[in-house]
XYZ file of C-alpha atoms in Angstrom:
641
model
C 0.000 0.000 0.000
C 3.050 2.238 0.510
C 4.368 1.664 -2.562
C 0.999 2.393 -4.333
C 0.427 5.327 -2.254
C 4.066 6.656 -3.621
C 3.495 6.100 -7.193
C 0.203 8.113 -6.618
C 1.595 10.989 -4.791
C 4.582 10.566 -8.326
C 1.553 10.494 -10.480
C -0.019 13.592 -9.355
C 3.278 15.627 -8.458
C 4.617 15.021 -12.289
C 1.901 14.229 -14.455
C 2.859 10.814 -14.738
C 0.315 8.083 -15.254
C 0.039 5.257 -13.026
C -0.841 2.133 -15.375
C -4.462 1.244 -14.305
C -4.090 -2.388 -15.414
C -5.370 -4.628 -12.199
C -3.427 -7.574 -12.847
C -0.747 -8.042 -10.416
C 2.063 -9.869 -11.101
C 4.056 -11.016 -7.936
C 6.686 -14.075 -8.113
C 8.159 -15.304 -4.626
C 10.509 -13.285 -3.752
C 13.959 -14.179 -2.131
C 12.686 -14.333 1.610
C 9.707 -16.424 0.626
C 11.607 -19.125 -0.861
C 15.066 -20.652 -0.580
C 17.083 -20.379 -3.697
C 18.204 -24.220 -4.742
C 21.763 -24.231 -2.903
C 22.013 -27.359 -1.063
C 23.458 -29.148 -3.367
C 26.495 -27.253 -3.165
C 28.911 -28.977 -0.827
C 28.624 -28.073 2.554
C 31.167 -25.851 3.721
C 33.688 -27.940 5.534
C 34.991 -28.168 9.167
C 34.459 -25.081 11.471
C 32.123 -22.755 9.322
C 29.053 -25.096 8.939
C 26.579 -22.046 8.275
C 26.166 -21.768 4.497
C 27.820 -19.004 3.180
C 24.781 -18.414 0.902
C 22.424 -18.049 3.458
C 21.860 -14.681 2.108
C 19.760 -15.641 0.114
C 17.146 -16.105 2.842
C 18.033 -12.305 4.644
C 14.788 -9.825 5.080
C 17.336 -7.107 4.603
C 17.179 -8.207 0.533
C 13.162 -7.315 0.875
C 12.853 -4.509 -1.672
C 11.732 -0.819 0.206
C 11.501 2.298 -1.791
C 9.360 4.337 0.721
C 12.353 5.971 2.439
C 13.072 7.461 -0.634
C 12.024 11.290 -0.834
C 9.453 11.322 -3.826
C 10.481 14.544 -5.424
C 14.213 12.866 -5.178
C 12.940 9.090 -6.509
C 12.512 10.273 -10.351
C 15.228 12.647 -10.598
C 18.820 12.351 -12.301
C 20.414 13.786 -9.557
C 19.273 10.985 -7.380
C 22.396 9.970 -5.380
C 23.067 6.197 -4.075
C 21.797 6.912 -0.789
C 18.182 8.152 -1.929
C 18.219 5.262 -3.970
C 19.031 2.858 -1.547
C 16.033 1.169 -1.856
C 16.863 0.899 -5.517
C 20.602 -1.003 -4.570
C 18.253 -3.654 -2.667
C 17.096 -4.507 -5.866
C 20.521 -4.477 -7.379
C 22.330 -6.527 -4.249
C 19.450 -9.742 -5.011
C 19.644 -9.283 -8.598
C 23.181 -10.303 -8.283
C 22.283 -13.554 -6.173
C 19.998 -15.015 -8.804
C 22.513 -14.112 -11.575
C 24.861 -16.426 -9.278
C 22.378 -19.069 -8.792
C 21.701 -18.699 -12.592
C 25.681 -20.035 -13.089
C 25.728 -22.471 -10.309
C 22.293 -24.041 -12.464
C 24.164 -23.713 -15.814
C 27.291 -25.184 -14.052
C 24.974 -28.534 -12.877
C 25.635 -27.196 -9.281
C 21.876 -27.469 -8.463
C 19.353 -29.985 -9.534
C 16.901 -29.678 -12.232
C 13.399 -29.425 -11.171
C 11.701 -31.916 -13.341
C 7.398 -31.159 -12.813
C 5.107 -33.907 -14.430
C 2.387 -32.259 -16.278
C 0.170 -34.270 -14.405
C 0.690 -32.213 -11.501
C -1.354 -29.718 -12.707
C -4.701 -31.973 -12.359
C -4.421 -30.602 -8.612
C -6.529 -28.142 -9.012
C -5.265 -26.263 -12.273
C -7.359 -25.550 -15.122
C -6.046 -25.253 -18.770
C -7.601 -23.430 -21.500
C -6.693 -23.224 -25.083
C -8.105 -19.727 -25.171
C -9.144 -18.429 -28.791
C -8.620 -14.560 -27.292
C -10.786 -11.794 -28.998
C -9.436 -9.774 -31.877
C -9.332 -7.403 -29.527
C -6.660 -8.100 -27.254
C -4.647 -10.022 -29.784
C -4.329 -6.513 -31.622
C -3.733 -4.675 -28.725
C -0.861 -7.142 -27.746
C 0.596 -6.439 -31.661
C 0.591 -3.529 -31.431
C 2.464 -3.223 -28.545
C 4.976 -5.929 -29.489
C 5.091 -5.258 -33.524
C 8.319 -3.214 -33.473
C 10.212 -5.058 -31.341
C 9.246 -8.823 -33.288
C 10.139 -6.866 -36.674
C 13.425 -5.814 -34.784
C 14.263 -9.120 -33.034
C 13.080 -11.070 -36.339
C 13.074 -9.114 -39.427
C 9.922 -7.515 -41.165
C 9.392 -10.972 -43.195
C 9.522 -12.991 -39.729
C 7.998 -10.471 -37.321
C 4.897 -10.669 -35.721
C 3.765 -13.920 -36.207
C 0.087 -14.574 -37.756
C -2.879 -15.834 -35.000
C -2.400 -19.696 -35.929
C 1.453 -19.669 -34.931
C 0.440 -18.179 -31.595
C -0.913 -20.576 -28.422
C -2.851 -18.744 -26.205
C -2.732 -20.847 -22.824
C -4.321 -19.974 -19.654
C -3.860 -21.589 -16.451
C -6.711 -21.002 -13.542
C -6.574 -22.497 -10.110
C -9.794 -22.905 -9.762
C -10.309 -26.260 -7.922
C -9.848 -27.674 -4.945
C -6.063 -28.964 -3.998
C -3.743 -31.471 -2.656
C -1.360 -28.886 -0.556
C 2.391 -29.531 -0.358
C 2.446 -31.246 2.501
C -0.602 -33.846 1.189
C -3.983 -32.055 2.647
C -6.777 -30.762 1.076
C -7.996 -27.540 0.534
C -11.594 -26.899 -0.788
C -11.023 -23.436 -1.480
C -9.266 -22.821 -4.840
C -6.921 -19.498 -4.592
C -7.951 -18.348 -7.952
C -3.990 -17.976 -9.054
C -3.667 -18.203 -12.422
C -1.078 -17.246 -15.205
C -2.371 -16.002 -18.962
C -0.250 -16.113 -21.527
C 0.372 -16.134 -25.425
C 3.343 -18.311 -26.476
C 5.062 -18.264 -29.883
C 7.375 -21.628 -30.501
C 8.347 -20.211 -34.096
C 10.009 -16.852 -32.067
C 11.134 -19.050 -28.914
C 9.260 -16.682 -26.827
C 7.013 -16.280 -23.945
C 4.593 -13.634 -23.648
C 3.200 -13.457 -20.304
C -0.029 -10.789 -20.500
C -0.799 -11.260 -16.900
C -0.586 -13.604 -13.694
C -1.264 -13.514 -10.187
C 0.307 -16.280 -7.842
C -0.812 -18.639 -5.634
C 1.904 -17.056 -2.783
C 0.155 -13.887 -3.346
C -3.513 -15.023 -3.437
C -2.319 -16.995 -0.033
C -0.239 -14.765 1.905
C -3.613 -12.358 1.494
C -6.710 -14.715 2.694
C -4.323 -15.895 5.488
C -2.767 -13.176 6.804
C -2.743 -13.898 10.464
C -0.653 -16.600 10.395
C 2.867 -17.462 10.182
C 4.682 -17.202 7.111
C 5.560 -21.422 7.301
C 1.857 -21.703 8.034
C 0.686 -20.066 4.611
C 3.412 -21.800 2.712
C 2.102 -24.973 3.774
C -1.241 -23.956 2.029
C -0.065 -23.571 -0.997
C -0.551 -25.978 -4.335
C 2.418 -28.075 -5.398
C 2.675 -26.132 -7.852
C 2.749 -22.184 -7.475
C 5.668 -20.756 -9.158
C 4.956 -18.545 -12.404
C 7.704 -19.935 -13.595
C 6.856 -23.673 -13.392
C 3.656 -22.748 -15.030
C 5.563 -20.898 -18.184
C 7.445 -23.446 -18.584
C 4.704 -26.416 -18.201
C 2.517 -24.084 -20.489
C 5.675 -23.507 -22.647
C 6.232 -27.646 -23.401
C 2.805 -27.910 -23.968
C 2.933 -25.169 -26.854
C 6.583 -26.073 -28.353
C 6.841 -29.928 -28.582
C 9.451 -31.463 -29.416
C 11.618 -28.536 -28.682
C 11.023 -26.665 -25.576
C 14.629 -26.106 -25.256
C 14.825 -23.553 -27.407
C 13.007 -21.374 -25.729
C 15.303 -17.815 -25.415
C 12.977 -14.766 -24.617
C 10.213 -14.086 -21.839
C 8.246 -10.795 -22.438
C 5.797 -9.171 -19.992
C 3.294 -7.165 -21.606
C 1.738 -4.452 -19.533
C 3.933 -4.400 -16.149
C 1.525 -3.425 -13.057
C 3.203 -5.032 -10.143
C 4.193 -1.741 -8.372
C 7.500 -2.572 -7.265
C 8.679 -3.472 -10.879
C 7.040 -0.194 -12.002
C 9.244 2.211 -9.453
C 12.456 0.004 -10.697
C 11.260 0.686 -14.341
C 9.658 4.317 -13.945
C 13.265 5.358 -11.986
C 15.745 3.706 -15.235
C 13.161 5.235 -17.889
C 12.931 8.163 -16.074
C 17.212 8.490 -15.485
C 18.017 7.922 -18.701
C 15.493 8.726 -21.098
C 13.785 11.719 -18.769
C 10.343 11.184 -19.756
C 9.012 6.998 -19.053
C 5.533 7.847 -20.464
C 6.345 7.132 -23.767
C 9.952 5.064 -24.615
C 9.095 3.597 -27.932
C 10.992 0.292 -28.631
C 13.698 -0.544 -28.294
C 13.358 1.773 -25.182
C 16.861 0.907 -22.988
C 18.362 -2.273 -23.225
C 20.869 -3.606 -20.396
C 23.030 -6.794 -19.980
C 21.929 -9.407 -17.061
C 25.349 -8.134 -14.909
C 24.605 -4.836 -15.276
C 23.096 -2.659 -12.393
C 20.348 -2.084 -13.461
C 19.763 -5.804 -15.562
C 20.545 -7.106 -11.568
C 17.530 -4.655 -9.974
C 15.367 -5.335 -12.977
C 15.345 -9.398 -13.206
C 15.201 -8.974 -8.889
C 11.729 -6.998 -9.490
C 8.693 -9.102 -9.167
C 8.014 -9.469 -13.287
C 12.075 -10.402 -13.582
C 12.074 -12.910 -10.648
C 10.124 -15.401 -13.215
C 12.552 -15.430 -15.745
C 15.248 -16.360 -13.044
C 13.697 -18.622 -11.154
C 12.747 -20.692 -14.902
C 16.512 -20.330 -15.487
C 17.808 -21.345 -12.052
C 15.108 -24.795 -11.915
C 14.804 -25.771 -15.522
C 18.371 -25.516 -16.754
C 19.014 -28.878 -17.289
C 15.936 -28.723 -19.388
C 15.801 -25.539 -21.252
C 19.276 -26.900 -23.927
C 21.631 -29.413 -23.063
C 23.812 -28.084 -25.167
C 24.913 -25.194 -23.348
C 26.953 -23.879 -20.723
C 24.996 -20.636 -19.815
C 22.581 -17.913 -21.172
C 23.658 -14.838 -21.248
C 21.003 -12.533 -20.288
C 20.190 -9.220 -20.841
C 16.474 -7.474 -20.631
C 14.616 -4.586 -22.744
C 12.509 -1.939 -20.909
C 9.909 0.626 -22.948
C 6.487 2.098 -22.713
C 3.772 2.525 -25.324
C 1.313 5.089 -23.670
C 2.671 5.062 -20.453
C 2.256 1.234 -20.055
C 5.421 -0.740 -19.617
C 7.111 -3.223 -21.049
C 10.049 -5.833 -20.730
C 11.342 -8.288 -22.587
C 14.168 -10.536 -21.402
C 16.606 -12.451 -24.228
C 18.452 -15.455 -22.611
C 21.067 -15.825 -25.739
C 22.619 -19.506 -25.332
C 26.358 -19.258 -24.849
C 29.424 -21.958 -24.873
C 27.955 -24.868 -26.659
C 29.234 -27.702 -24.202
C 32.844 -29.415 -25.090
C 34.312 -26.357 -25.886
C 33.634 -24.807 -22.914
C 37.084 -24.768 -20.737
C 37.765 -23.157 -16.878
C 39.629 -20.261 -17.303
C 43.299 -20.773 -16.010
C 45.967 -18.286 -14.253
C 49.100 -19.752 -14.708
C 51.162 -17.324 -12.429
C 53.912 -19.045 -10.743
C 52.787 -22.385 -12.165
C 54.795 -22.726 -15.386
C 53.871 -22.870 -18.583
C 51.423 -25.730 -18.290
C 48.706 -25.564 -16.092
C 48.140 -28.717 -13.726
C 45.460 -30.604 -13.409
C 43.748 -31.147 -10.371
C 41.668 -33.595 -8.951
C 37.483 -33.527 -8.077
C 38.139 -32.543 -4.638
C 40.092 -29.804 -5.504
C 37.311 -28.818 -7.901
C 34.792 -29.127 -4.849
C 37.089 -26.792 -2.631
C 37.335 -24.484 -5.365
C 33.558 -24.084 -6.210
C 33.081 -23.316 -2.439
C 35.899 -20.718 -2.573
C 33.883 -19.541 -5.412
C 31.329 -18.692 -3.354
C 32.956 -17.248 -1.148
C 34.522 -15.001 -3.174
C 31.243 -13.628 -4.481
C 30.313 -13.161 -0.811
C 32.722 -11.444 0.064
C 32.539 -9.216 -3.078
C 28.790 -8.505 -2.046
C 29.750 -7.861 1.463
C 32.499 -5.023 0.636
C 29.783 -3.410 -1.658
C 26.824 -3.450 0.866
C 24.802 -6.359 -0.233
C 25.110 -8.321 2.660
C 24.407 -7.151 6.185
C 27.318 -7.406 9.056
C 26.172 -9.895 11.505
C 25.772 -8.803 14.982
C 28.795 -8.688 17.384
C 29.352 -10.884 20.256
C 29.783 -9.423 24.381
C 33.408 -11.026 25.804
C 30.656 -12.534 28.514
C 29.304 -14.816 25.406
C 31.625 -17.142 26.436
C 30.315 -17.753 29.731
C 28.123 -19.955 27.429
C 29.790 -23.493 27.418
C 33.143 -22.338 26.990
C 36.049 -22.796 29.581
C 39.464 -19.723 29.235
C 42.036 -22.425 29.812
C 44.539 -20.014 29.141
C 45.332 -16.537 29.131
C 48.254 -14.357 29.264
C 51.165 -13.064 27.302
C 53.377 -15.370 25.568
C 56.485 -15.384 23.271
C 56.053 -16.010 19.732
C 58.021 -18.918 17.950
C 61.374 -17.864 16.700
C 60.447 -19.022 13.154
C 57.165 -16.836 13.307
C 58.809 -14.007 14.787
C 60.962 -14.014 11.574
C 58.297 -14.386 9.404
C 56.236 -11.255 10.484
C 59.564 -9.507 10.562
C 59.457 -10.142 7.201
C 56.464 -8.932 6.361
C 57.353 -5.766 8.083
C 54.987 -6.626 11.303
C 57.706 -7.466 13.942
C 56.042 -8.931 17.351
C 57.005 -8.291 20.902
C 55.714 -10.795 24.109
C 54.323 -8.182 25.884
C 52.114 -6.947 23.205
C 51.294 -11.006 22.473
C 48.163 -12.591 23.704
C 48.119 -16.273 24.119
C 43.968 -17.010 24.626
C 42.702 -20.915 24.754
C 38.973 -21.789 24.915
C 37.648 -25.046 25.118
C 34.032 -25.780 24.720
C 33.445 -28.482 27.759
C 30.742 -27.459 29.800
C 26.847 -27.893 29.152
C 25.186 -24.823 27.348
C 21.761 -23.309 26.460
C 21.364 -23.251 22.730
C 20.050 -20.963 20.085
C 16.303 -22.332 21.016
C 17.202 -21.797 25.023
C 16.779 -24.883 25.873
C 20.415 -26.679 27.921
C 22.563 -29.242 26.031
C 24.664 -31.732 27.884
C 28.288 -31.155 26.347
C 29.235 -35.098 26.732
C 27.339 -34.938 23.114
C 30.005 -33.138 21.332
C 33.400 -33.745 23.358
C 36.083 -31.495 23.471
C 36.597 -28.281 20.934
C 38.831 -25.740 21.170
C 40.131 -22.544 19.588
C 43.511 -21.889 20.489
C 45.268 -18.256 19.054
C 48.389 -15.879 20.020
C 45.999 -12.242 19.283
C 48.724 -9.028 18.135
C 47.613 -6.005 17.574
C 50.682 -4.093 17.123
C 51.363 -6.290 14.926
C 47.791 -6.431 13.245
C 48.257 -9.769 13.243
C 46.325 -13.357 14.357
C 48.459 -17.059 14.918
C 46.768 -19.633 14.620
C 47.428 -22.730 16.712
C 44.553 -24.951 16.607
C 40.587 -24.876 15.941
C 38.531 -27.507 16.615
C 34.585 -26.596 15.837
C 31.978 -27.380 17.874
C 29.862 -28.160 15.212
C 32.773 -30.126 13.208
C 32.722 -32.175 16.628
C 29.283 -33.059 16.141
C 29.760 -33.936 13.194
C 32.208 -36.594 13.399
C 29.974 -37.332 16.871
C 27.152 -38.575 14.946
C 29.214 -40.026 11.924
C 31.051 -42.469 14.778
C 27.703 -43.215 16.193
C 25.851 -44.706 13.014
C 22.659 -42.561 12.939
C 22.420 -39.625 10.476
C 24.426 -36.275 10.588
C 21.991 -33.788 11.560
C 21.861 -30.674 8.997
C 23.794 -27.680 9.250
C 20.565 -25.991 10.496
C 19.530 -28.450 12.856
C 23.369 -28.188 14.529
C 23.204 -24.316 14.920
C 20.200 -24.155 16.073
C 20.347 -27.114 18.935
C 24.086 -28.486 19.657
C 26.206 -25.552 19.646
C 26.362 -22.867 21.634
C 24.983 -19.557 19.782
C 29.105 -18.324 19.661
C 30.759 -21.451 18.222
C 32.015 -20.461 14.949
C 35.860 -19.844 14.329
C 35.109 -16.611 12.936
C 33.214 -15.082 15.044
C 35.337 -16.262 18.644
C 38.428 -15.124 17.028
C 36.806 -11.723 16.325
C 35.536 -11.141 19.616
C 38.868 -12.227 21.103
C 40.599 -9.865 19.005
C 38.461 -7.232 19.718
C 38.939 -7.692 23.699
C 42.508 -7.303 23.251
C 42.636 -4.213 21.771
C 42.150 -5.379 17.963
C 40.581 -3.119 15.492
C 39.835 -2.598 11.982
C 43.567 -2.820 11.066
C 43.925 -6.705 11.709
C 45.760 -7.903 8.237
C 47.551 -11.296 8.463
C 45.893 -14.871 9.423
C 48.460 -17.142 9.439
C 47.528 -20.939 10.431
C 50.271 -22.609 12.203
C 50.938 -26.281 10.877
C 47.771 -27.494 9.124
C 46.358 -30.236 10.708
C 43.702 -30.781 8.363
C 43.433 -33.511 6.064
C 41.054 -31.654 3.481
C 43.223 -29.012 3.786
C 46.441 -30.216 3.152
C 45.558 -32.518 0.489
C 44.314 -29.076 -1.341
C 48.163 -27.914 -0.464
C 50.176 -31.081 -1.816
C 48.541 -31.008 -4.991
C 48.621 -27.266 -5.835
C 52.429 -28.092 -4.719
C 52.678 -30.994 -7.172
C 51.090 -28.967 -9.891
C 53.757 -26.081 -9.305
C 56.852 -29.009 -9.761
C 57.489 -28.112 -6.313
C 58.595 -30.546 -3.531
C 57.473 -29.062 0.724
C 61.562 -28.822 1.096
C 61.731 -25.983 -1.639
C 58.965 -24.051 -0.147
C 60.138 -22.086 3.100
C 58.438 -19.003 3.437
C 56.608 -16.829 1.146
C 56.265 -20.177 -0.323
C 53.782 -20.424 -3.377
C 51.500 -16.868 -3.356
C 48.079 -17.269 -4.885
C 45.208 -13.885 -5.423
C 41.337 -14.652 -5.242
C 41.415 -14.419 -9.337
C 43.219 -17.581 -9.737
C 41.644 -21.209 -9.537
C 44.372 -22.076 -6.810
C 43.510 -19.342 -4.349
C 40.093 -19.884 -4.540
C 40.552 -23.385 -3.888
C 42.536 -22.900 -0.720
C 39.981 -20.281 0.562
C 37.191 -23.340 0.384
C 39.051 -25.552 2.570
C 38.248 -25.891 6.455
C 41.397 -23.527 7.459
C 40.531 -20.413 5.000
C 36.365 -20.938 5.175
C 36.741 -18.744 8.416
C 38.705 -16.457 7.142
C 36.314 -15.532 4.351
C 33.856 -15.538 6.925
C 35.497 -12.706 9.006
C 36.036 -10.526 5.682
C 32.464 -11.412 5.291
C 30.421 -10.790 8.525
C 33.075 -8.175 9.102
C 33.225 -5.773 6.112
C 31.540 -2.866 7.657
C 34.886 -2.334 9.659
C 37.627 -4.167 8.178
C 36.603 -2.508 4.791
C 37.682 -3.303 1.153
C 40.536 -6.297 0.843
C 42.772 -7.863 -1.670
C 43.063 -11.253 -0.264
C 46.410 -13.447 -1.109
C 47.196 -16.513 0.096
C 50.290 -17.969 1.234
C 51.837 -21.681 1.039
C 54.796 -22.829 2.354
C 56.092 -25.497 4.787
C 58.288 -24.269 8.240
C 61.424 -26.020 9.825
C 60.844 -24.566 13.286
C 63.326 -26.075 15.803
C 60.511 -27.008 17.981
C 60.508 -30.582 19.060
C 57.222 -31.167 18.669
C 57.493 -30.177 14.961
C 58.076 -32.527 11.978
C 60.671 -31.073 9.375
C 58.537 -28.982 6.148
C 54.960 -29.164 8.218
C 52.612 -26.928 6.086
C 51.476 -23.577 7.081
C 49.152 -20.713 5.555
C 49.089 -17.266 6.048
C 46.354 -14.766 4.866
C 47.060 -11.412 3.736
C 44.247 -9.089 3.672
C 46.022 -5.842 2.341
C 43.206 -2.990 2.012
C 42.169 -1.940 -1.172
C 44.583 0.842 -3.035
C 42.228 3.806 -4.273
């Protein structure tokens, strides 16, 4: 209602129309449904919270309303009046992620039977009036002759399949009871297999039609009301194979005639309006903008964009075989103040030419090799990396900081105090122009041994998960953390349950009830650092000997691919950047997951970083020490202007 009452108050301040079309278009959005990212590999030992779990934040809910009207429309509009705008932007980019991870076969295809929609669907093979079919050409007539040519525009009424789909019946839910009252969701549609296009004329969703008639309860509640089917996007595409047998595949654009849902319309009125000045009337082609664009990234995030993302992100698999990826880019204009979008998903590198893009830097001419598992610690650095991106630009919220007392909670200080630093370490930081002193050296141990209250309150008996422990020497003059051992909590019961025979509860379920609410690496080294005087400044993570297995297999064979043997490698050792497969791979395995996690959680003060990654193996005199043990070090140098 806010948002209406804003484009009202626009309407009558500048003339402007406000389309008068009722249909209202309103695909899940990112809260209301979890993006397909399980199948990614969970992220190993120590960080067992999904690093994609932003995909499920309420800060990504879209809010224009704190934007000053007169300021909304204007050219001058600066970031921060628009910030409701950069919302859009910040999940835009998280479904053009989960577009590659689909593309990549990182998530599963969503196969729906047809049959599914006998609960409670209704097709109809509509013959639509002259009427509308001419008012649809003529809105559309330029931009087939452009797409097409004049000879193949606009196609003639018998090449065109106009499909509705009602939900007017009663329902099996998703959980397997039945509803009597249909929620009148339906999606309308005209669909053109000789142009490989979609034109949706209007829809309104089952989530919508439920999250209205129920809204006094709980979000979980109304979700479990809903059809097993309700995406707009499962029914394009269902609608889509019906009209385009044997070749649904090739389908490539998705246009929305007449775009009502109010949301999309700010995101379209404020581009048309910044860069054409008037939006009442932007003839095609109006503005066109690639998918990783700003703008492409707030536009497919809108309501009548989240459609075309979602089909790309679940159908995949389905929609060619033979490609890689799509690259997308999206079409806004207005015929008489009503708006218009078409999106163009352009099939790019046919598979078995496709190849990973290689930095060879300090690896020789020819690039190794490496095995799955490297691959798997690589895709997870992957994501990191585009976390962390999104984190130094503003698109993901700092999580909330943790009171010293927080580890009152479970956890046991078994030790204290000032302590010397290892005359190999010393040298190294010397080195790297951070020498360290004992008295400015902070030796802090905690073990998690005691029982706890969890995140749900209620007390857990610590025999369940054994020991864990975080062990670190904290220097601040030195900006510096050493690592000397971390054991998880939730790594612990892991390897609790997978001793024990029964199942390995989810990440989830282990946050929620087994840990203590501070248990990750990340977040007790931050608030240690923080207690002894730490600040924005911290810079080097160095992980003394890597105990790992995961780990250090990652390390021997980037080593072996490099011709190198652990003996060759003292200090700086083998130096990988976040833009090479190697470094990405070492920040997926269980000793650099946390430290992507810091520059994650922790962006708002540690600021903009170019992360490198050191390799090498130490011969510290220490008799406890092997000869050439591995080690790691993090640098985290701030961004240069």
């Amino acid at each position: 209602m806010l948002v209406s009452a804003l484009l009202l108050l626009v309407s009558i301040i500048s003339g402007f129309p406000v389309p008068s079309h009722g249909i209202v278009s309103n695909q899940k959005s990112l809260v209301n449904r979890q993006l397909p990212v399980d199948s990614i590999p969970a992220i190993a030992t120590g960080e067992t919270q999904s690093i994609s779990s932003a995909f499920g934040r309420e800060d990504l809910a879209v809010n224009f309303t704190s934007v000053p009207t007169h300021r909304l429309f204007s050219k001058r509009a600066t970031p921060k009046e628009t910030r409701g705008y950069r919302n859009f932007v910040c999940a835009g980019e998280k479904y053009l992620e989960a577009i590659k991870d689909a593309f990549e076969g990182r998530t599963p295809v969503k196969r729906i039977p047809p049959k599914e929609l006998d609960n409670g669907w209704t097709k109809q093979n509509v013959d639509a009036e002259d009427e509308e079919f001419k008012s649809v050409e003529n809105r559309w007539k330029a931009a087939f002759e452009d797409l097409f040519g004049r000879d193949g525009g606009y196609p003639p009424r018998n090449q065109i399949e106009s499909i509705n789909l009602i939900q007017n019946q009663r329902y099996q839910t998703v959980l397997g009871v039945e509803i009597k009252e249909p929620t009148i969701a339906y999606s309308y549609g005209f669909y053109y297999p000789n142009r490989n296009l979609i034109m949706s004329t209007s829809s309104y969703s089952a989530t919508e039609k439920i999250n209205e008639r129920y809204q006094g309860i709980s979000k979980a509640d109304r979700n479990a009301k809903l059809p097993t089917i309700s995406a707009l996007s499962d029914l394009m595409w269902l609608a889509w194979n019906m009209a385009a047998p044997p070749a649904p595949h090739e389908l490539r654009y998705i246009a929305r005639d007449i775009v009502s849902n109010d949301e999309s319309s700010v995101v379209i009125s404020y581009l048309l309006t910044r860069d054409k000045g008037d939006p009442r009337d932007v003839p095609w082609p109006g503005v066109e903008y690639s998918g990783d664009s700003d703008e492409g990234k707030a536009l497919l995030a809108s309501p009548n964009g989240r459609a075309t993302a979602w089909l790309l992100i679940d159908h995949a698999g389905e929609m060619d075989w033979r490609v890689r990826s799509r690259q997308v880019k999206v079409n806004i204009f207005s015929v008489f103040g009503q708006y218009c979008m078409l999106w163009d998903m352009e099939p790019q590198s046919p598979r078995g030419t496709h190849k990973r893009s290689l930095n060879r830097q300090s690896l020789g001419k020819r690039a190794p090799i490496y095995s799955d598992d490297f691959d798997i610690f690589k895709d997870k650095g992957d994501i990191a990396v585009r976390e962390i991106e999104a984190a130094q630009t503003g698109c993901v919220t700092t999580v909330k900081d943790y009171a010293p007392d927080a580890f009152q909670n479970g956890w046991t200080r078994v030790k204290d105090g000032k302590d010397k630093v290892s005359e190999y370490w010393a040298k190294t930081f010397r080195d790297l122009g951070s020498p360290t002193t004992e008295d400015t050296t902070n030796h802090v141990e905690m073990r998690q041994d005691k029982a706890f209250t969890n995140n749900k309150g209620a007390s857990v008996d610590v025999q369940l998960t054994e020991t864990m422990l975080y062990s670190s020497l904290y220097m601040p003059l030195s900006h510096a953390i050493l690592v000397l051992d971390m054991i998880s909590p939730s790594s612990r019961v892991q390897r609790y349950y997978a001793d024990r025979g029964p199942e390995v509860p989810s990440n989830q379920a282990i946050n929620d009830n087994l840990v203590p609410p501070l248990h990750r690496w990340s977040d007790a080294t931050w608030t240690l650092w923080k207690e002894k005087g730490g600040t924005g400044n911290l810079r080097y993570i160095a992980h003394d000997y890597v105990s790992s297995d995961d780990t250090e297999s990652v390390m021997t064979s980037i080593v072996k691919g490099a011709n190198k043997e652990p003996k060759d490698l003292p200090f700086p050792g083998l130096v990988f950047t976040m833009d090479t497969q190697e470094g990405r791979a070492l920040l997926g395995t269980p000793n650099g997951i946390g430290v992507a996690h810091l520059l994650i959680d922790r962006a708002s003060t540690l600021g903009k970083r170019d992360l490198r990654i050191h390799i090498f193996y130490a011969n510290d005199p220490r008799p406890a020490f092997a000869p050439n043990y591995p080690c790691m070090l993090f640098d985290m140098a701030p961004t240069q202007a």
